[in-house]
Short mmCIF file of C-alpha atoms in Angstrom, two decimals:
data_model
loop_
_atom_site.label_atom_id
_atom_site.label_comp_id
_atom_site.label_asym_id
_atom_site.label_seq_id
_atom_site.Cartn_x
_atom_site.Cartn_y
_atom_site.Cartn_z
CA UNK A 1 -46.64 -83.67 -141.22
CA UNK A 2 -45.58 -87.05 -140.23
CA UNK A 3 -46.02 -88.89 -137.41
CA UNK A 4 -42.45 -87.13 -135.44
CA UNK A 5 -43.41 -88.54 -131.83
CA UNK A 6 -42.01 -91.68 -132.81
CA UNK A 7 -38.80 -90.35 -132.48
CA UNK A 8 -39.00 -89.58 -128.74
CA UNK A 9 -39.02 -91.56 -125.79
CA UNK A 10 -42.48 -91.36 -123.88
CA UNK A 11 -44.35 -89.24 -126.27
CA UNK A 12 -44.70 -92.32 -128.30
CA UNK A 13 -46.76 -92.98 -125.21
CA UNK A 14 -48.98 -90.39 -126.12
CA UNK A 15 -52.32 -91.74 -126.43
CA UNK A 16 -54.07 -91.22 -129.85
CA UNK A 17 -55.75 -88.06 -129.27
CA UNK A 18 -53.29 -86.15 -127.88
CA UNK A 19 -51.13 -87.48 -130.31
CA UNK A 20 -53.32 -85.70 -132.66
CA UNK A 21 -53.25 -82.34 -130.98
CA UNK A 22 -50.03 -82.07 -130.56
CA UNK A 23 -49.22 -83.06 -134.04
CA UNK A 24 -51.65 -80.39 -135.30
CA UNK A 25 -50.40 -77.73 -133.03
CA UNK A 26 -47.16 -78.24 -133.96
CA UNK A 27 -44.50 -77.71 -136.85
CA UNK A 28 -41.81 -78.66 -138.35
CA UNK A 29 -38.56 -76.12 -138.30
CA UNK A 30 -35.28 -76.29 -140.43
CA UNK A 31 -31.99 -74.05 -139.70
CA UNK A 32 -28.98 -73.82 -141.36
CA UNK A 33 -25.52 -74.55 -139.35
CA UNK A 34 -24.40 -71.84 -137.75
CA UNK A 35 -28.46 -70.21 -137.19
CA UNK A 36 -28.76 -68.72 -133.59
CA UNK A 37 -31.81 -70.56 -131.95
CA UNK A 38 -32.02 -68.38 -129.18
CA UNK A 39 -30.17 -65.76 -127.12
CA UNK A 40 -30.84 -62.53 -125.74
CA UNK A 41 -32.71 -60.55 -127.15
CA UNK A 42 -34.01 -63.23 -129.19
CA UNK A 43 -36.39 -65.27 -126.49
CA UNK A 44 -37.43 -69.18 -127.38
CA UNK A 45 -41.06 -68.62 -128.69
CA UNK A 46 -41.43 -72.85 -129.19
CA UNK A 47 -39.62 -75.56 -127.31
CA UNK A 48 -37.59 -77.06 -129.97
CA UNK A 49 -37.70 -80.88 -130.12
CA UNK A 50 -34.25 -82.18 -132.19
CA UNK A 51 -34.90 -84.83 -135.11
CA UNK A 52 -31.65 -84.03 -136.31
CA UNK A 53 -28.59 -82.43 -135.79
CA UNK A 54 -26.82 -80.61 -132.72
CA UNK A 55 -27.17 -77.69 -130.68
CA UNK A 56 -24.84 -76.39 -128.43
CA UNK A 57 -26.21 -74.37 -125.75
CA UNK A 58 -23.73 -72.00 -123.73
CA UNK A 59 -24.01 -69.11 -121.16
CA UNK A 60 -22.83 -65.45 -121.94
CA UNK A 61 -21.82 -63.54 -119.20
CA UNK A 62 -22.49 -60.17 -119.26
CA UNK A 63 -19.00 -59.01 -119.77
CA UNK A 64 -19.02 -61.30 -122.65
CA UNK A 65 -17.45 -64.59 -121.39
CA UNK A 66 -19.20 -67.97 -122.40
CA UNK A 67 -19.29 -71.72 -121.06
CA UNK A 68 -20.35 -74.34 -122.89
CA UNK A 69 -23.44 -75.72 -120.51
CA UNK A 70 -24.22 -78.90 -122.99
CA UNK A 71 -25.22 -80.02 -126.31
CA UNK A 72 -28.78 -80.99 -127.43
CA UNK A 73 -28.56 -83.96 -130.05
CA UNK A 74 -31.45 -85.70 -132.56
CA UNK A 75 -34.05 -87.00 -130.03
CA UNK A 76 -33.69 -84.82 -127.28
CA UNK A 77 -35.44 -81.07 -126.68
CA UNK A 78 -34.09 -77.97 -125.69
CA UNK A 79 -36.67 -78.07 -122.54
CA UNK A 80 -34.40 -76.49 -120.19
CA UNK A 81 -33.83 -73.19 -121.93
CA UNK A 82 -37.17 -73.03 -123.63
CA UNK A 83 -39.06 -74.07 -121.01
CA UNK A 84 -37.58 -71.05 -119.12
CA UNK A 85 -37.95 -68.96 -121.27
CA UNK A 86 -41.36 -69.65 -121.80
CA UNK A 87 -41.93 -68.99 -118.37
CA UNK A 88 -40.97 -65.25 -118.80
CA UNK A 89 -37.73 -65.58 -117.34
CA UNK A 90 -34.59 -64.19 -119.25
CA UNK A 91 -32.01 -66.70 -119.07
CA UNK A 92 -28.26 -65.62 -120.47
CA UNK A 93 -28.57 -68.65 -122.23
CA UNK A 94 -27.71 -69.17 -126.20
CA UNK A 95 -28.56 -71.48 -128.55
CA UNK A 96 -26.67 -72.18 -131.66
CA UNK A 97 -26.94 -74.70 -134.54
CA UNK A 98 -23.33 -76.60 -134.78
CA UNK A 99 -24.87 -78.97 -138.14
CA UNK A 100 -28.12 -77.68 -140.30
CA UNK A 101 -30.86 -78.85 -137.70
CA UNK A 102 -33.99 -80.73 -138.80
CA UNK A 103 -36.91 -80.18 -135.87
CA UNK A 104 -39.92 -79.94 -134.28
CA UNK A 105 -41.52 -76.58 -132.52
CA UNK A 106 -43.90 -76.08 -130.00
CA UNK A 107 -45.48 -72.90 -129.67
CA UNK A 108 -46.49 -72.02 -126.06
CA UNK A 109 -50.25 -72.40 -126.36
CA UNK A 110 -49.72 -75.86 -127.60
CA UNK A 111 -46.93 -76.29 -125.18
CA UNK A 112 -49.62 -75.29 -122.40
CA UNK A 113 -52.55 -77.04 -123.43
CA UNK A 114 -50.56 -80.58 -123.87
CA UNK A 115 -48.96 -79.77 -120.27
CA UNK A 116 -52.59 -79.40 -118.79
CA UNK A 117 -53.87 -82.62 -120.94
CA UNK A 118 -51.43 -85.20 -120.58
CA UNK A 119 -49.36 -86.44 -117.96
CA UNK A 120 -47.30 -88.30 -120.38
CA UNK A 121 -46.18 -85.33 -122.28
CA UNK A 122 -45.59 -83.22 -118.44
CA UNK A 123 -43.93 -86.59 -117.34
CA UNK A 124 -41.58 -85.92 -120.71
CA UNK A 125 -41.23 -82.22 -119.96
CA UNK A 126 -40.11 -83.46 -116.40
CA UNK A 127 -38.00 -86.03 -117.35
CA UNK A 128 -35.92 -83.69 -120.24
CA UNK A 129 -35.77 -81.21 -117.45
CA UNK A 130 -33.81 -83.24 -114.86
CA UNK A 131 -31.43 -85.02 -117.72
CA UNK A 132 -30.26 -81.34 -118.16
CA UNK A 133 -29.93 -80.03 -114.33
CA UNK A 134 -28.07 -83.41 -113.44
CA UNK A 135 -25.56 -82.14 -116.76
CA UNK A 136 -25.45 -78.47 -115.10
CA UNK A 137 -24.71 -80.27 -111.54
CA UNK A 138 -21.89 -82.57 -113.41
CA UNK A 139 -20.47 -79.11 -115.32
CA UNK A 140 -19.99 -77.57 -111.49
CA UNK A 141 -18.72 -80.07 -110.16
CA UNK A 142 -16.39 -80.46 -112.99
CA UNK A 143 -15.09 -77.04 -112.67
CA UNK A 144 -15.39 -76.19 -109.30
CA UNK A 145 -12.93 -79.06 -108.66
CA UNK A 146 -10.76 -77.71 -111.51
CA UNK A 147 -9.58 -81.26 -113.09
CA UNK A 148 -8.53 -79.06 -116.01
CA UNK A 149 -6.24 -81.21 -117.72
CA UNK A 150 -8.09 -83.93 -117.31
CA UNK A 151 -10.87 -82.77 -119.03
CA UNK A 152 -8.20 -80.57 -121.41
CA UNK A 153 -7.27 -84.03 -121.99
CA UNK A 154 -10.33 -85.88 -122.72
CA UNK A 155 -11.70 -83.14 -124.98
CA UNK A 156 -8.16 -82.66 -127.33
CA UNK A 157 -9.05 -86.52 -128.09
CA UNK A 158 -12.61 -86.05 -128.37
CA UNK A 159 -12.07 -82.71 -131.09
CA UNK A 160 -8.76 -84.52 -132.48
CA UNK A 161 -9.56 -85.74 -136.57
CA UNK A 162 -6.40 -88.23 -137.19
CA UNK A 163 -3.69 -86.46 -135.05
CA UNK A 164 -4.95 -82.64 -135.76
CA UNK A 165 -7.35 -80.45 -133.91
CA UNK A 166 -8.27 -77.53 -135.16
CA UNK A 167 -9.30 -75.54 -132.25
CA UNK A 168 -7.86 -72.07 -130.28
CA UNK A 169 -7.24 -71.62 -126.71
CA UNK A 170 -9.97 -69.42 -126.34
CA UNK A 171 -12.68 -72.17 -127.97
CA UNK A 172 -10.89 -74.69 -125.23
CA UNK A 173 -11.23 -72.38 -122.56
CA UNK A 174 -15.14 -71.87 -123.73
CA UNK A 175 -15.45 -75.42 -123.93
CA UNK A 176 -14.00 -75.76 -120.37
CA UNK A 177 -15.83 -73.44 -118.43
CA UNK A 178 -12.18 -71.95 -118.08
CA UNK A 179 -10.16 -69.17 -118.89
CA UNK A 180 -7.87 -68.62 -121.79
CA UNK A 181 -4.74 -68.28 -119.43
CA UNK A 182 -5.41 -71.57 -117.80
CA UNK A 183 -5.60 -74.00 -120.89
CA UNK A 184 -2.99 -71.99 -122.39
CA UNK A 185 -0.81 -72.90 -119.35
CA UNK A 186 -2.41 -76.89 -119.56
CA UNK A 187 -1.01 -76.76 -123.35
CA UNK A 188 2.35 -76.08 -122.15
CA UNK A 189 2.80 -78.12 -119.74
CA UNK A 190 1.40 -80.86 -122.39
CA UNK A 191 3.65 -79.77 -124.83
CA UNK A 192 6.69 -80.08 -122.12
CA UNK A 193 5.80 -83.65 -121.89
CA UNK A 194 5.61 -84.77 -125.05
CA UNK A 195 2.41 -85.06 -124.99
CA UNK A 196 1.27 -82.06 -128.35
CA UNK A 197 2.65 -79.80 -130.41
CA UNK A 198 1.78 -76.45 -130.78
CA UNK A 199 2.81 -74.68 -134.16
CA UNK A 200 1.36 -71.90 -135.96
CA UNK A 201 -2.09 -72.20 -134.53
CA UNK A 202 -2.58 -75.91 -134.61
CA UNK A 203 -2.64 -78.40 -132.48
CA UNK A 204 -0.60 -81.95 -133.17
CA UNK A 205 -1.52 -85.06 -130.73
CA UNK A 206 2.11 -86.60 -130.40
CA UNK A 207 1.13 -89.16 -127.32
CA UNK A 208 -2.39 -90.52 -127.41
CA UNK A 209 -1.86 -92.99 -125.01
CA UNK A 210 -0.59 -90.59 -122.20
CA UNK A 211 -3.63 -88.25 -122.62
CA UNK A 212 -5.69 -91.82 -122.83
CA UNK A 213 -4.24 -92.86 -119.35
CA UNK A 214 -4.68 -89.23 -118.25
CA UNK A 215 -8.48 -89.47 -118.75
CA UNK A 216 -8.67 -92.58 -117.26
CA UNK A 217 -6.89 -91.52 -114.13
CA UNK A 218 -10.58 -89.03 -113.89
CA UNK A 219 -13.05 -92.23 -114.13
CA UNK A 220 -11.43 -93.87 -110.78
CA UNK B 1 -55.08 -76.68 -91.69
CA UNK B 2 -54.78 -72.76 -92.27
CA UNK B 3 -54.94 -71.49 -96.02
CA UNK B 4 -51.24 -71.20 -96.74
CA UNK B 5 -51.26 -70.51 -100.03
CA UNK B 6 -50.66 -66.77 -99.27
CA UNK B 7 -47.55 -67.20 -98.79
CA UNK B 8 -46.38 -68.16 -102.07
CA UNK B 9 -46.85 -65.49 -104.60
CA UNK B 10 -48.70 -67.25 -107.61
CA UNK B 11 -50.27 -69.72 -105.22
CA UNK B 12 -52.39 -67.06 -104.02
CA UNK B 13 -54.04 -66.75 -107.85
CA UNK B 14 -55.28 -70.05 -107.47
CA UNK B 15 -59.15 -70.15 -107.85
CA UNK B 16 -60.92 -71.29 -105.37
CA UNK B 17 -62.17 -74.68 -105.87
CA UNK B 18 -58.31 -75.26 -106.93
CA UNK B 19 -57.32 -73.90 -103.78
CA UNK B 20 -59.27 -76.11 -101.69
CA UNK B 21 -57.99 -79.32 -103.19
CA UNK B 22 -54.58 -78.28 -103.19
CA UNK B 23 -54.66 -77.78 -99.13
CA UNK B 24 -56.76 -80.55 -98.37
CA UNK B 25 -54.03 -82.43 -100.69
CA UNK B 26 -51.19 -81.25 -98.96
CA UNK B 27 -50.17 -81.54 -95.19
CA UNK B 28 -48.00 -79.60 -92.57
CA UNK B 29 -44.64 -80.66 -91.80
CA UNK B 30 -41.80 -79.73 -89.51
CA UNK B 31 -38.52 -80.69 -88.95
CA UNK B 32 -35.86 -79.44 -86.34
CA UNK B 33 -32.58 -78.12 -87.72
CA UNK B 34 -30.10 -80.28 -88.67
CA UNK B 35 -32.46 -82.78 -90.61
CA UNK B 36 -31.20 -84.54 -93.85
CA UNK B 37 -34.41 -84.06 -95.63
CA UNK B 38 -33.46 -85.24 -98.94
CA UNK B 39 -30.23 -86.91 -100.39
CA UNK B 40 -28.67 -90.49 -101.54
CA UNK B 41 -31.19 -93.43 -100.28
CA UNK B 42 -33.54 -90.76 -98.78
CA UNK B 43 -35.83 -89.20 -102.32
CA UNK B 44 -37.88 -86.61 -101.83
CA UNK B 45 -41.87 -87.65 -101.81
CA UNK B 46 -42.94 -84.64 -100.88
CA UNK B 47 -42.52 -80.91 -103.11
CA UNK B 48 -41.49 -78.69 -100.10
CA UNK B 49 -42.81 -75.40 -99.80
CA UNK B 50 -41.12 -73.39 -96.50
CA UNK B 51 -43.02 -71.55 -94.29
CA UNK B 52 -39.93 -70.60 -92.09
CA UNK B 53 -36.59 -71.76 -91.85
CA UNK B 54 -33.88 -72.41 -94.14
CA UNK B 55 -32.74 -75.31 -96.40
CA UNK B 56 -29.42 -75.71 -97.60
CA UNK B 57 -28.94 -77.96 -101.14
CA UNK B 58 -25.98 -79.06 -101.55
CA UNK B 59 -24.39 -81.47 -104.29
CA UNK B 60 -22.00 -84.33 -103.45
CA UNK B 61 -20.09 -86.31 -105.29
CA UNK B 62 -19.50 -89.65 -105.79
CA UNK B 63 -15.71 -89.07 -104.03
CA UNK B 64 -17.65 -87.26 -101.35
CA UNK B 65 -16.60 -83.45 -102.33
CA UNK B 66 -19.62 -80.90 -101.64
CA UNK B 67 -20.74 -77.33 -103.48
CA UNK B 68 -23.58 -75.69 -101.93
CA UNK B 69 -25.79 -75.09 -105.00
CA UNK B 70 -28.35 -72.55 -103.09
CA UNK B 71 -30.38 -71.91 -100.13
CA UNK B 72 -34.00 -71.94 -100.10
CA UNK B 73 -36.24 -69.53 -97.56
CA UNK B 74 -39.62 -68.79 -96.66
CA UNK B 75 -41.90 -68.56 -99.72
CA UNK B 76 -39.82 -70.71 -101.81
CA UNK B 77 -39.82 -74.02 -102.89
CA UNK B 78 -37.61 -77.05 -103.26
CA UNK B 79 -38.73 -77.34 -106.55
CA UNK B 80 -35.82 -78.02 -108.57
CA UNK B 81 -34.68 -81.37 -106.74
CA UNK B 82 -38.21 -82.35 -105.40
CA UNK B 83 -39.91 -82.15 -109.09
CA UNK B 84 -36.43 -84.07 -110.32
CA UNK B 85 -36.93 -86.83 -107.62
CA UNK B 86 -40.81 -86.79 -108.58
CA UNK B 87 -39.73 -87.91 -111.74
CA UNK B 88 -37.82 -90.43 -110.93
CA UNK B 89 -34.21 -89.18 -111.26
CA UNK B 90 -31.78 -90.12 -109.07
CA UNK B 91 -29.80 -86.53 -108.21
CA UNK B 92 -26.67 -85.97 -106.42
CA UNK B 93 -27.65 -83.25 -104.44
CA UNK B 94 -28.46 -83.37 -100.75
CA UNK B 95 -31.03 -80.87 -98.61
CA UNK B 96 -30.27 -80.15 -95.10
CA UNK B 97 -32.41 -77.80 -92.43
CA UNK B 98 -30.45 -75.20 -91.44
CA UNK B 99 -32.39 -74.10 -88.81
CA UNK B 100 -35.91 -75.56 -87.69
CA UNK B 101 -38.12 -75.73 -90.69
CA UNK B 102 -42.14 -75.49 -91.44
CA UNK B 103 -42.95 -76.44 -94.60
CA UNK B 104 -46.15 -77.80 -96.56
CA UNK B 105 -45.62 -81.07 -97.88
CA UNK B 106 -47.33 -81.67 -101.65
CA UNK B 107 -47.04 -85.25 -102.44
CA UNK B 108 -46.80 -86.76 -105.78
CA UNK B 109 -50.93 -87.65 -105.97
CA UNK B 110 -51.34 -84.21 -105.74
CA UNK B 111 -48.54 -82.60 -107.36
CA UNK B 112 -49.68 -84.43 -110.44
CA UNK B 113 -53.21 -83.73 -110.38
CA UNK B 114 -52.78 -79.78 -109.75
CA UNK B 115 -50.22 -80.02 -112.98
CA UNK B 116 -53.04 -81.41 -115.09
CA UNK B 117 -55.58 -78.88 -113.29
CA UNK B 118 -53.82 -75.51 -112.54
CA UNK B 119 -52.22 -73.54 -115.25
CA UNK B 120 -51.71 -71.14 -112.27
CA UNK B 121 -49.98 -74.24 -110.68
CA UNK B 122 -47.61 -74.75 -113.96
CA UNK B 123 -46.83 -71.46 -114.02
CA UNK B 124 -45.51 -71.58 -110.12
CA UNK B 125 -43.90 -74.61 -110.16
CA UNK B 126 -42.30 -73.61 -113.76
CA UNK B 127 -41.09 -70.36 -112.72
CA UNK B 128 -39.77 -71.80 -109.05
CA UNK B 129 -37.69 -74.26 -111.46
CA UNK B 130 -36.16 -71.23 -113.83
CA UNK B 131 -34.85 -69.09 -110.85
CA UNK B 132 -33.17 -72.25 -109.13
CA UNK B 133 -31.74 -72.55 -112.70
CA UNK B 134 -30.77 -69.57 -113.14
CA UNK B 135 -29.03 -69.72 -109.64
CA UNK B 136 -26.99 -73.18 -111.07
CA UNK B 137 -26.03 -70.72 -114.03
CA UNK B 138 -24.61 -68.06 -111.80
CA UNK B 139 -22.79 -70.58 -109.70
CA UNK B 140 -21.51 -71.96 -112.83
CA UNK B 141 -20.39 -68.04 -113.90
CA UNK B 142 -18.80 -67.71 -110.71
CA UNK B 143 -17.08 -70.83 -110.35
CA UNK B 144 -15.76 -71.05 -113.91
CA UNK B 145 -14.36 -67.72 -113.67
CA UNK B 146 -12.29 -68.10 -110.37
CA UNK B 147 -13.00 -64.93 -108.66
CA UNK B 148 -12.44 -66.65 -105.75
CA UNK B 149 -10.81 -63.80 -103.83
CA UNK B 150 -14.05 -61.70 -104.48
CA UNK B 151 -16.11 -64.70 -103.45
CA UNK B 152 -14.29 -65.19 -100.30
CA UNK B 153 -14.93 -61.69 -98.97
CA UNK B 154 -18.26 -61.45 -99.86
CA UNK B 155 -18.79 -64.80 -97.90
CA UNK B 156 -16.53 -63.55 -94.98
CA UNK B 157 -18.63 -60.45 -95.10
CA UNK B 158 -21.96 -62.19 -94.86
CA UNK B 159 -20.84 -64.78 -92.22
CA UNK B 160 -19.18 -62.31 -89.95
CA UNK B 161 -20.50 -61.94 -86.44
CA UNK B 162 -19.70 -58.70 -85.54
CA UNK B 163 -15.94 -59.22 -87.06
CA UNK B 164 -15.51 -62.67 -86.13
CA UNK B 165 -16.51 -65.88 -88.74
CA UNK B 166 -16.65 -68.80 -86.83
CA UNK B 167 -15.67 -71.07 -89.75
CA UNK B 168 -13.64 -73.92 -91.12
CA UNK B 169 -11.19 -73.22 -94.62
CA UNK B 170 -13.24 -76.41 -95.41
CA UNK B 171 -16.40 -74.91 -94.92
CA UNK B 172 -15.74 -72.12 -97.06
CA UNK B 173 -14.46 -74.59 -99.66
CA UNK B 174 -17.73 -76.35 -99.69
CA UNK B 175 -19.75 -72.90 -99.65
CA UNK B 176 -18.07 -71.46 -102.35
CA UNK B 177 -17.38 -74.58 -104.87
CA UNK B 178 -13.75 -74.78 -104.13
CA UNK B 179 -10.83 -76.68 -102.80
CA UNK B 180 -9.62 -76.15 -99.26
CA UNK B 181 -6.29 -75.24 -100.65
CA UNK B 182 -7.36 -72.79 -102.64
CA UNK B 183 -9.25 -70.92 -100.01
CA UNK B 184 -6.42 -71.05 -97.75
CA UNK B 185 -3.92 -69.84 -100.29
CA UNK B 186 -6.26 -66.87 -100.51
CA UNK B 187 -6.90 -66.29 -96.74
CA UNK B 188 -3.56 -66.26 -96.47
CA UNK B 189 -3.44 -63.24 -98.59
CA UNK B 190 -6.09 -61.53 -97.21
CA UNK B 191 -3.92 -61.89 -94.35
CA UNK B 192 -0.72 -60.65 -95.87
CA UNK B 193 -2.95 -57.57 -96.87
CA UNK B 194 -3.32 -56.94 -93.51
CA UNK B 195 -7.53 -57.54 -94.00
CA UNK B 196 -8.05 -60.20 -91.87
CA UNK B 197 -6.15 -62.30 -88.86
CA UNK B 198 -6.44 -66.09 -88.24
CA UNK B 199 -5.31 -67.20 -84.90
CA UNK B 200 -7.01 -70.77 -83.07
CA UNK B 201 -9.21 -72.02 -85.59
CA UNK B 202 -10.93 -68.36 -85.51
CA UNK B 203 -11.26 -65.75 -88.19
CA UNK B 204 -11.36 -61.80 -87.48
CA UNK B 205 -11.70 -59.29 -89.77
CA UNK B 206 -9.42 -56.74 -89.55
CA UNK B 207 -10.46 -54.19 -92.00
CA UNK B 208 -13.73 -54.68 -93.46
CA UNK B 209 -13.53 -51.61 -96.05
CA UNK B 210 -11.01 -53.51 -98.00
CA UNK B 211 -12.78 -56.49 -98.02
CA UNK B 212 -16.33 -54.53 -99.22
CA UNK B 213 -13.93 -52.35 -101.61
CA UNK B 214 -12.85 -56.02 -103.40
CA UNK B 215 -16.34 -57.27 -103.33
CA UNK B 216 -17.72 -54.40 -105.19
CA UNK B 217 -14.90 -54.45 -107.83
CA UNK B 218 -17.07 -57.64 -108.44
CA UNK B 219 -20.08 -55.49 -109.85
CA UNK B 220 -18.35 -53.77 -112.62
#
């Protein structure tokens, strides 16, 4: 296998034995879009490092409901999750392949030996760990202060390909950490302004520049 | 210092030579209730483990709003923000003593070198991290889903003193990841319902099999 550390920040720090080991005791995955990573019933056995593609990792209530939590992209690892579940614990967590994913897994025993050997890989492990609890403590305090069409807003332009987004309320409301009734109400009062058109299940931006300023109003 | 490791289930697998380092590596600390012992301009150099007491961890935002993110008690640790601040992220969240506090203090010299020692040390601190996780996931569940009226009288319930809550609609608000508005709206109803009164800045609960009826619709 080749030399993958490369492609992440601080195990390049690795020094050269480590590097070795961890090379060794590791390998290299490939999953087709649309592959579920992870899930229950279907515990993390490696932490996944990304070298390509995306991930999006949500949480599934037990009466079935999801949010989107965040999205795991090319040089970043699916620590959080894994890491948990690694630790025995049974997170309602799933993983899902959004593009055919290129990456790297490593198995637990590998996973524990490197932890106990190097500081730079725990310091790694650490790091990945906080990115993603500082984007769980932005997702609460995004919805618990309920700037829905705001971020309604932001991610219409974000999904939008020319003018179109392809997209049901129920895949908003997912996205949103919402429920369907609540974007579906966001829509209409969008649609009152001006702002989209809804018409036989797709939507049609017909004011960038208001949802632009909308968005912006969020950042001050 | 007394062997304190008891106290913390997994601690108390150490081995022994382990065990010695870690106490002679760590130090008592107490602080009366009502200290800030972690926020903005004040990182945490210390992993907390508590004794006694009670710390509540709160997140603020940049505009100043608050969610309480979860409370931590005897035989837990503040592992979740600590081990973020011990790598060097800069969190928005905020711990206060709720009441007076005892608490071993681990600092970063020898957090680090029982990581690289201890797999019974991973395995603590890694498991600490995946419940306080899990508890951001919940919090996330229960936010994103709005059951606020069920939230609301399982806090009343909890808070009540006899049948009065000595409490702020702010306060409630900030405990339950919500806008002031929002909680009044619903006290107000509770009200209507004829479930609790509000009269001088005081709340009294006025039939408390109502309120535990609504809270346990929340289980199904």
């Amino acid at each position: 296998m080749n030399d993958w550390t490369a492609h992440f920040k601080e195990l390049d720090q690795l020094p050269a034995a480590l590097r070795k080991s961890l090379l060794h005791g590791s390998r290299k995955l490939d999953f087709p879009a649309g592959t579920r990573l992870f899930g229950a019933g279907q515990p993390a056995d490696h932490l996944l490092l990304l070298l390509s593609g995306r991930i999006r990792v949500t949480q599934v209530s037990d009466s079935g409901r999801e949010v989107v939590l965040y999205r795991i992209g090319a040089g970043e690892s699916c620590v959080l999750t894994s890491a948990c579940m690694l630790a025995y614990d049974d997170l309602a967590t799933e993983g899902m392949a959004e593009t055919d994913i290129e990456a790297i897994g490593i198995p637990r025993a590998t996973f524990d030996e490197m932890m106990g050997l190097s500081p730079e890989f725990r310091g790694f492990v650490m790091r990945a760990w906080s990115r993603r609890v500082t984007d769980l403590l932005s997702l609460i305090d995004d919805i618990a202060f309920q700037r829905i069409d705001l971020r309604l807003a932001q991610r219409l332009l974000a999904m939008a390909e020319g003018d179109r987004v392809n997209v049901t309320h129920q895949q908003l409301a997912t996205e949103l950490g919402s429920a369907r009734e609540v974007i579906s109400r966001a829509l209409a009062e969008f649609q009152r302004r001006g702002w989209i058109e809804q018409a036989r299940g797709e939507l049609r931006l017909t004011n960038r520049d208001a949802l632009e300023k909308l968005t912006q109003s969020a950042e001050q």
